[in-house]
Amino acid sequence: MSCAMLALALLLSSVPAAAQTRTITGTVTDAATGQPLEGARVGVRGTTLAVTTGADGKFTLGNVPQGNVVVAIRRIGNNFVDLPLPAGQNELRAALTRDPLRLSDVVVTGQATTV
């Protein structure tokens, strides 16, 4: 009986902890074209939480703290963006501008040789 009570107490104590996080979803697009941006890194400042956008520019980031957070969006070839996300807001849309000074493509050329 005491094992069952202990298990129930542990289960109930974990419910408030789960309620203290949220899931953020969103889309990252190119500001000039409106096209979705694949490969943008979306993370929450001050945490290790981060994901990469898919081919459709969308992302889902779980276990985000409930309070106000700053979402950092990074992508090679684009300017970086830090966006405040207030408590209670769970959706984010961001448009990144291109930066001609950042590396956008890497091209490797050369001749293969056989040894």
Short mmCIF file of N, CA and C in Angstrom, two decimals:
data_model
loop_
_atom_site.label_atom_id
_atom_site.label_comp_id
_atom_site.label_asym_id
_atom_site.label_seq_id
_atom_site.Cartn_x
_atom_site.Cartn_y
_atom_site.Cartn_z
N MET A 1 0.81 -1.19 0.00
CA MET A 1 0.00 0.00 0.00
C MET A 1 0.87 1.26 0.00
N SER A 2 1.95 1.26 0.79
CA SER A 2 2.80 2.45 0.86
C SER A 2 3.54 2.67 -0.46
N CYS A 3 3.86 1.62 -1.19
CA CYS A 3 4.49 1.76 -2.50
C CYS A 3 3.55 2.44 -3.49
N ALA A 4 2.28 2.08 -3.45
CA ALA A 4 1.28 2.69 -4.32
C ALA A 4 1.12 4.17 -3.99
N MET A 5 1.12 4.52 -2.71
CA MET A 5 1.00 5.91 -2.30
C MET A 5 2.22 6.72 -2.73
N LEU A 6 3.39 6.12 -2.61
CA LEU A 6 4.62 6.79 -3.03
C LEU A 6 4.60 7.03 -4.54
N ALA A 7 4.19 6.03 -5.30
CA ALA A 7 4.12 6.17 -6.75
C ALA A 7 3.13 7.26 -7.14
N LEU A 8 1.98 7.31 -6.48
CA LEU A 8 0.99 8.33 -6.76
C LEU A 8 1.51 9.72 -6.41
N ALA A 9 2.21 9.84 -5.32
CA ALA A 9 2.78 11.13 -4.91
C ALA A 9 3.82 11.61 -5.93
N LEU A 10 4.66 10.72 -6.41
CA LEU A 10 5.66 11.08 -7.41
C LEU A 10 5.01 11.50 -8.72
N LEU A 11 3.97 10.79 -9.11
CA LEU A 11 3.26 11.12 -10.35
C LEU A 11 2.62 12.49 -10.25
N LEU A 12 1.96 12.78 -9.16
CA LEU A 12 1.29 14.07 -8.99
C LEU A 12 2.28 15.22 -8.85
N SER A 13 3.45 14.97 -8.30
CA SER A 13 4.43 16.04 -8.14
C SER A 13 5.05 16.44 -9.47
N SER A 14 5.00 15.57 -10.48
CA SER A 14 5.59 15.90 -11.77
C SER A 14 4.64 16.70 -12.66
N VAL A 15 3.35 16.72 -12.33
CA VAL A 15 2.38 17.45 -13.15
C VAL A 15 2.66 18.96 -13.16
N PRO A 16 2.90 19.62 -12.03
CA PRO A 16 3.19 21.05 -12.09
C PRO A 16 4.44 21.38 -12.90
N ALA A 17 5.46 20.53 -12.87
CA ALA A 17 6.67 20.78 -13.64
C ALA A 17 6.38 20.75 -15.13
N ALA A 18 5.55 19.84 -15.58
CA ALA A 18 5.20 19.77 -16.99
C ALA A 18 4.40 20.98 -17.42
N ALA A 19 3.62 21.53 -16.52
CA ALA A 19 2.78 22.68 -16.84
C ALA A 19 3.60 23.97 -16.96
N GLN A 20 4.86 23.96 -16.58
CA GLN A 20 5.69 25.16 -16.61
C GLN A 20 6.42 25.35 -17.92
N THR A 21 6.15 24.54 -18.90
CA THR A 21 6.78 24.69 -20.20
C THR A 21 5.71 24.79 -21.28
N ARG A 22 6.13 25.19 -22.46
CA ARG A 22 5.22 25.32 -23.60
C ARG A 22 5.94 24.89 -24.86
N THR A 23 5.18 24.76 -25.92
CA THR A 23 5.73 24.43 -27.23
C THR A 23 5.53 25.62 -28.15
N ILE A 24 6.61 26.03 -28.80
CA ILE A 24 6.55 27.14 -29.75
C ILE A 24 6.61 26.56 -31.16
N THR A 25 5.75 27.05 -32.03
CA THR A 25 5.79 26.67 -33.45
C THR A 25 5.95 27.95 -34.26
N GLY A 26 6.42 27.79 -35.48
CA GLY A 26 6.56 28.98 -36.31
C GLY A 26 7.12 28.68 -37.68
N THR A 27 7.32 29.77 -38.41
CA THR A 27 7.83 29.70 -39.78
C THR A 27 8.88 30.77 -39.97
N VAL A 28 9.95 30.43 -40.67
CA VAL A 28 11.00 31.38 -41.02
C VAL A 28 11.01 31.52 -42.54
N THR A 29 10.93 32.77 -43.02
CA THR A 29 10.89 33.03 -44.45
C THR A 29 11.97 34.03 -44.85
N ASP A 30 12.19 34.13 -46.16
CA ASP A 30 13.08 35.13 -46.74
C ASP A 30 12.30 36.43 -46.83
N ALA A 31 12.82 37.52 -46.28
CA ALA A 31 12.11 38.79 -46.26
C ALA A 31 11.85 39.34 -47.66
N ALA A 32 12.75 39.09 -48.60
CA ALA A 32 12.61 39.65 -49.94
C ALA A 32 11.62 38.87 -50.80
N THR A 33 11.61 37.55 -50.66
CA THR A 33 10.79 36.72 -51.55
C THR A 33 9.57 36.11 -50.88
N GLY A 34 9.60 36.03 -49.55
CA GLY A 34 8.52 35.37 -48.83
C GLY A 34 8.61 33.86 -48.85
N GLN A 35 9.64 33.34 -49.48
CA GLN A 35 9.84 31.89 -49.57
C GLN A 35 10.32 31.34 -48.23
N PRO A 36 9.92 30.11 -47.89
CA PRO A 36 10.38 29.51 -46.64
C PRO A 36 11.88 29.26 -46.67
N LEU A 37 12.51 29.38 -45.51
CA LEU A 37 13.95 29.16 -45.40
C LEU A 37 14.23 27.85 -44.65
N GLU A 38 14.85 26.94 -45.34
CA GLU A 38 15.27 25.67 -44.74
C GLU A 38 16.62 25.87 -44.08
N GLY A 39 16.84 25.18 -42.99
CA GLY A 39 18.15 25.18 -42.35
C GLY A 39 18.42 26.34 -41.42
N ALA A 40 17.42 27.10 -41.06
CA ALA A 40 17.61 28.17 -40.07
C ALA A 40 17.62 27.53 -38.69
N ARG A 41 18.50 27.98 -37.85
CA ARG A 41 18.60 27.47 -36.48
C ARG A 41 17.78 28.37 -35.56
N VAL A 42 16.80 27.79 -34.87
CA VAL A 42 15.91 28.53 -33.99
C VAL A 42 16.15 28.03 -32.57
N GLY A 43 16.50 28.94 -31.67
CA GLY A 43 16.78 28.53 -30.30
C GLY A 43 16.29 29.55 -29.29
N VAL A 44 16.26 29.15 -28.04
CA VAL A 44 15.86 30.03 -26.95
C VAL A 44 17.11 30.49 -26.24
N ARG A 45 17.31 31.81 -26.18
CA ARG A 45 18.49 32.39 -25.52
C ARG A 45 18.57 31.94 -24.07
N GLY A 46 19.78 31.62 -23.63
CA GLY A 46 20.00 31.22 -22.25
C GLY A 46 19.69 29.77 -21.96
N THR A 47 19.33 29.00 -23.01
CA THR A 47 19.06 27.57 -22.85
C THR A 47 19.80 26.80 -23.93
N THR A 48 19.71 25.49 -23.87
CA THR A 48 20.28 24.65 -24.93
C THR A 48 19.21 24.23 -25.92
N LEU A 49 18.01 24.77 -25.80
CA LEU A 49 16.91 24.41 -26.68
C LEU A 49 17.13 25.01 -28.06
N ALA A 50 17.14 24.16 -29.10
CA ALA A 50 17.29 24.65 -30.47
C ALA A 50 16.84 23.57 -31.44
N VAL A 51 16.30 24.02 -32.57
CA VAL A 51 15.90 23.13 -33.66
C VAL A 51 16.26 23.81 -34.98
N THR A 52 16.15 23.06 -36.06
CA THR A 52 16.42 23.57 -37.39
C THR A 52 15.14 23.52 -38.22
N THR A 53 14.90 24.57 -39.00
CA THR A 53 13.70 24.60 -39.82
C THR A 53 13.78 23.57 -40.94
N GLY A 54 12.61 23.03 -41.31
CA GLY A 54 12.53 22.07 -42.39
C GLY A 54 12.44 22.76 -43.74
N ALA A 55 12.21 21.98 -44.79
CA ALA A 55 12.14 22.51 -46.15
C ALA A 55 11.01 23.52 -46.30
N ASP A 56 9.99 23.41 -45.47
CA ASP A 56 8.86 24.33 -45.52
C ASP A 56 9.06 25.55 -44.62
N GLY A 57 10.26 25.68 -44.02
CA GLY A 57 10.58 26.81 -43.15
C GLY A 57 9.96 26.73 -41.77
N LYS A 58 9.29 25.61 -41.47
CA LYS A 58 8.58 25.48 -40.19
C LYS A 58 9.45 24.83 -39.13
N PHE A 59 9.12 25.13 -37.88
CA PHE A 59 9.81 24.53 -36.75
C PHE A 59 8.85 24.32 -35.60
N THR A 60 9.19 23.39 -34.72
CA THR A 60 8.49 23.15 -33.47
C THR A 60 9.54 23.00 -32.39
N LEU A 61 9.43 23.79 -31.35
CA LEU A 61 10.41 23.81 -30.27
C LEU A 61 9.69 23.56 -28.96
N GLY A 62 9.95 22.43 -28.32
CA GLY A 62 9.27 22.05 -27.09
C GLY A 62 10.06 22.39 -25.85
N ASN A 63 9.42 22.25 -24.70
CA ASN A 63 10.01 22.47 -23.38
C ASN A 63 10.51 23.89 -23.16
N VAL A 64 9.87 24.86 -23.82
CA VAL A 64 10.25 26.26 -23.67
C VAL A 64 9.64 26.79 -22.38
N PRO A 65 10.41 27.54 -21.57
CA PRO A 65 9.86 28.09 -20.33
C PRO A 65 8.64 28.97 -20.60
N GLN A 66 7.70 28.99 -19.66
CA GLN A 66 6.45 29.74 -19.80
C GLN A 66 6.64 31.26 -19.85
N GLY A 67 7.64 31.77 -19.18
CA GLY A 67 7.80 33.23 -19.09
C GLY A 67 8.26 33.85 -20.40
N ASN A 68 8.59 35.13 -20.31
CA ASN A 68 9.12 35.85 -21.47
C ASN A 68 10.47 35.24 -21.86
N VAL A 69 10.67 35.01 -23.15
CA VAL A 69 11.93 34.46 -23.65
C VAL A 69 12.35 35.25 -24.89
N VAL A 70 13.60 35.06 -25.27
CA VAL A 70 14.11 35.63 -26.52
C VAL A 70 14.45 34.47 -27.43
N VAL A 71 13.88 34.50 -28.63
CA VAL A 71 14.13 33.45 -29.61
C VAL A 71 15.18 33.96 -30.59
N ALA A 72 16.27 33.22 -30.72
CA ALA A 72 17.36 33.58 -31.61
C ALA A 72 17.24 32.75 -32.89
N ILE A 73 17.28 33.44 -34.04
CA ILE A 73 17.18 32.76 -35.33
C ILE A 73 18.43 33.08 -36.13
N ARG A 74 19.11 32.03 -36.58
CA ARG A 74 20.39 32.15 -37.28
C ARG A 74 20.35 31.31 -38.55
N ARG A 75 20.92 31.84 -39.62
CA ARG A 75 21.06 31.07 -40.86
C ARG A 75 22.21 31.67 -41.65
N ILE A 76 23.07 30.81 -42.17
CA ILE A 76 24.20 31.27 -42.98
C ILE A 76 23.65 32.00 -44.20
N GLY A 77 24.23 33.16 -44.50
CA GLY A 77 23.80 33.96 -45.64
C GLY A 77 22.72 34.97 -45.31
N ASN A 78 22.26 34.97 -44.05
CA ASN A 78 21.20 35.89 -43.62
C ASN A 78 21.62 36.62 -42.36
N ASN A 79 21.01 37.79 -42.14
CA ASN A 79 21.23 38.51 -40.89
C ASN A 79 20.56 37.76 -39.75
N PHE A 80 21.18 37.78 -38.60
CA PHE A 80 20.65 37.11 -37.42
C PHE A 80 19.52 37.94 -36.82
N VAL A 81 18.58 37.27 -36.17
CA VAL A 81 17.45 37.96 -35.55
C VAL A 81 17.23 37.39 -34.15
N ASP A 82 17.03 38.27 -33.18
CA ASP A 82 16.62 37.90 -31.83
C ASP A 82 15.25 38.53 -31.61
N LEU A 83 14.25 37.69 -31.36
CA LEU A 83 12.88 38.17 -31.20
C LEU A 83 12.36 37.88 -29.81
N PRO A 84 11.84 38.90 -29.10
CA PRO A 84 11.22 38.63 -27.80
C PRO A 84 9.89 37.90 -28.02
N LEU A 85 9.64 36.91 -27.18
CA LEU A 85 8.39 36.16 -27.24
C LEU A 85 7.78 36.20 -25.84
N PRO A 86 6.69 36.96 -25.67
CA PRO A 86 6.10 37.09 -24.34
C PRO A 86 5.44 35.81 -23.86
N ALA A 87 5.27 35.72 -22.56
CA ALA A 87 4.57 34.58 -21.96
C ALA A 87 3.19 34.49 -22.57
N GLY A 88 2.76 33.28 -22.86
CA GLY A 88 1.44 33.07 -23.43
C GLY A 88 1.41 33.07 -24.95
N GLN A 89 2.44 33.58 -25.60
CA GLN A 89 2.49 33.54 -27.07
C GLN A 89 3.26 32.30 -27.48
N ASN A 90 2.67 31.48 -28.33
CA ASN A 90 3.28 30.20 -28.71
C ASN A 90 3.53 30.06 -30.20
N GLU A 91 3.28 31.11 -30.97
CA GLU A 91 3.53 31.05 -32.40
C GLU A 91 4.41 32.22 -32.80
N LEU A 92 5.32 31.95 -33.73
CA LEU A 92 6.29 32.95 -34.14
C LEU A 92 6.48 32.89 -35.64
N ARG A 93 6.49 34.04 -36.27
CA ARG A 93 6.80 34.14 -37.70
C ARG A 93 7.95 35.13 -37.83
N ALA A 94 8.97 34.74 -38.56
CA ALA A 94 10.14 35.59 -38.72
C ALA A 94 10.55 35.64 -40.18
N ALA A 95 10.99 36.82 -40.62
CA ALA A 95 11.49 36.99 -41.98
C ALA A 95 12.93 37.47 -41.88
N LEU A 96 13.84 36.71 -42.46
CA LEU A 96 15.26 37.05 -42.42
C LEU A 96 15.66 37.77 -43.70
N THR A 97 16.50 38.79 -43.54
CA THR A 97 17.05 39.50 -44.69
C THR A 97 18.38 38.88 -45.07
N ARG A 98 18.70 38.94 -46.33
CA ARG A 98 19.97 38.39 -46.80
C ARG A 98 21.11 39.33 -46.44
N ASP A 99 22.26 38.75 -46.20
CA ASP A 99 23.46 39.51 -45.89
C ASP A 99 24.53 39.09 -46.87
N PRO A 100 24.87 39.95 -47.82
CA PRO A 100 25.86 39.57 -48.84
C PRO A 100 27.25 39.33 -48.28
N LEU A 101 27.51 39.78 -47.05
CA LEU A 101 28.82 39.58 -46.46
C LEU A 101 28.95 38.25 -45.74
N ARG A 102 27.84 37.57 -45.53
CA ARG A 102 27.88 36.26 -44.88
C ARG A 102 27.98 35.19 -45.94
N LEU A 103 28.63 34.12 -45.61
CA LEU A 103 28.81 33.02 -46.54
C LEU A 103 27.46 32.39 -46.88
N SER A 104 27.11 32.35 -48.17
CA SER A 104 25.83 31.75 -48.54
C SER A 104 26.01 30.39 -49.19
N ASP A 105 27.04 30.22 -49.96
CA ASP A 105 27.29 28.94 -50.61
C ASP A 105 28.77 28.62 -50.52
N VAL A 106 29.07 27.36 -50.45
CA VAL A 106 30.44 26.90 -50.51
C VAL A 106 30.57 26.03 -51.74
N VAL A 107 31.49 26.40 -52.62
CA VAL A 107 31.70 25.64 -53.84
C VAL A 107 33.11 25.08 -53.79
N VAL A 108 33.22 23.77 -53.92
CA VAL A 108 34.52 23.12 -53.92
C VAL A 108 34.77 22.60 -55.32
N THR A 109 35.88 23.02 -55.90
CA THR A 109 36.25 22.54 -57.23
C THR A 109 37.62 21.92 -57.16
N GLY A 110 37.90 21.12 -58.11
CA GLY A 110 39.20 20.48 -58.15
C GLY A 110 39.14 19.24 -59.03
N GLN A 111 40.24 18.60 -59.15
CA GLN A 111 40.32 17.43 -59.99
C GLN A 111 40.64 16.22 -59.11
N ALA A 112 39.88 15.17 -59.28
CA ALA A 112 40.13 13.97 -58.52
C ALA A 112 41.32 13.21 -59.13
N THR A 113 42.16 12.67 -58.27
CA THR A 113 43.28 11.88 -58.76
C THR A 113 43.22 10.50 -58.14
N THR A 114 43.73 9.56 -58.88
CA THR A 114 43.77 8.18 -58.40
C THR A 114 45.19 7.85 -57.98
N VAL A 115 45.31 7.21 -56.84
CA VAL A 115 46.64 6.87 -56.33
C VAL A 115 46.93 5.43 -56.64
#
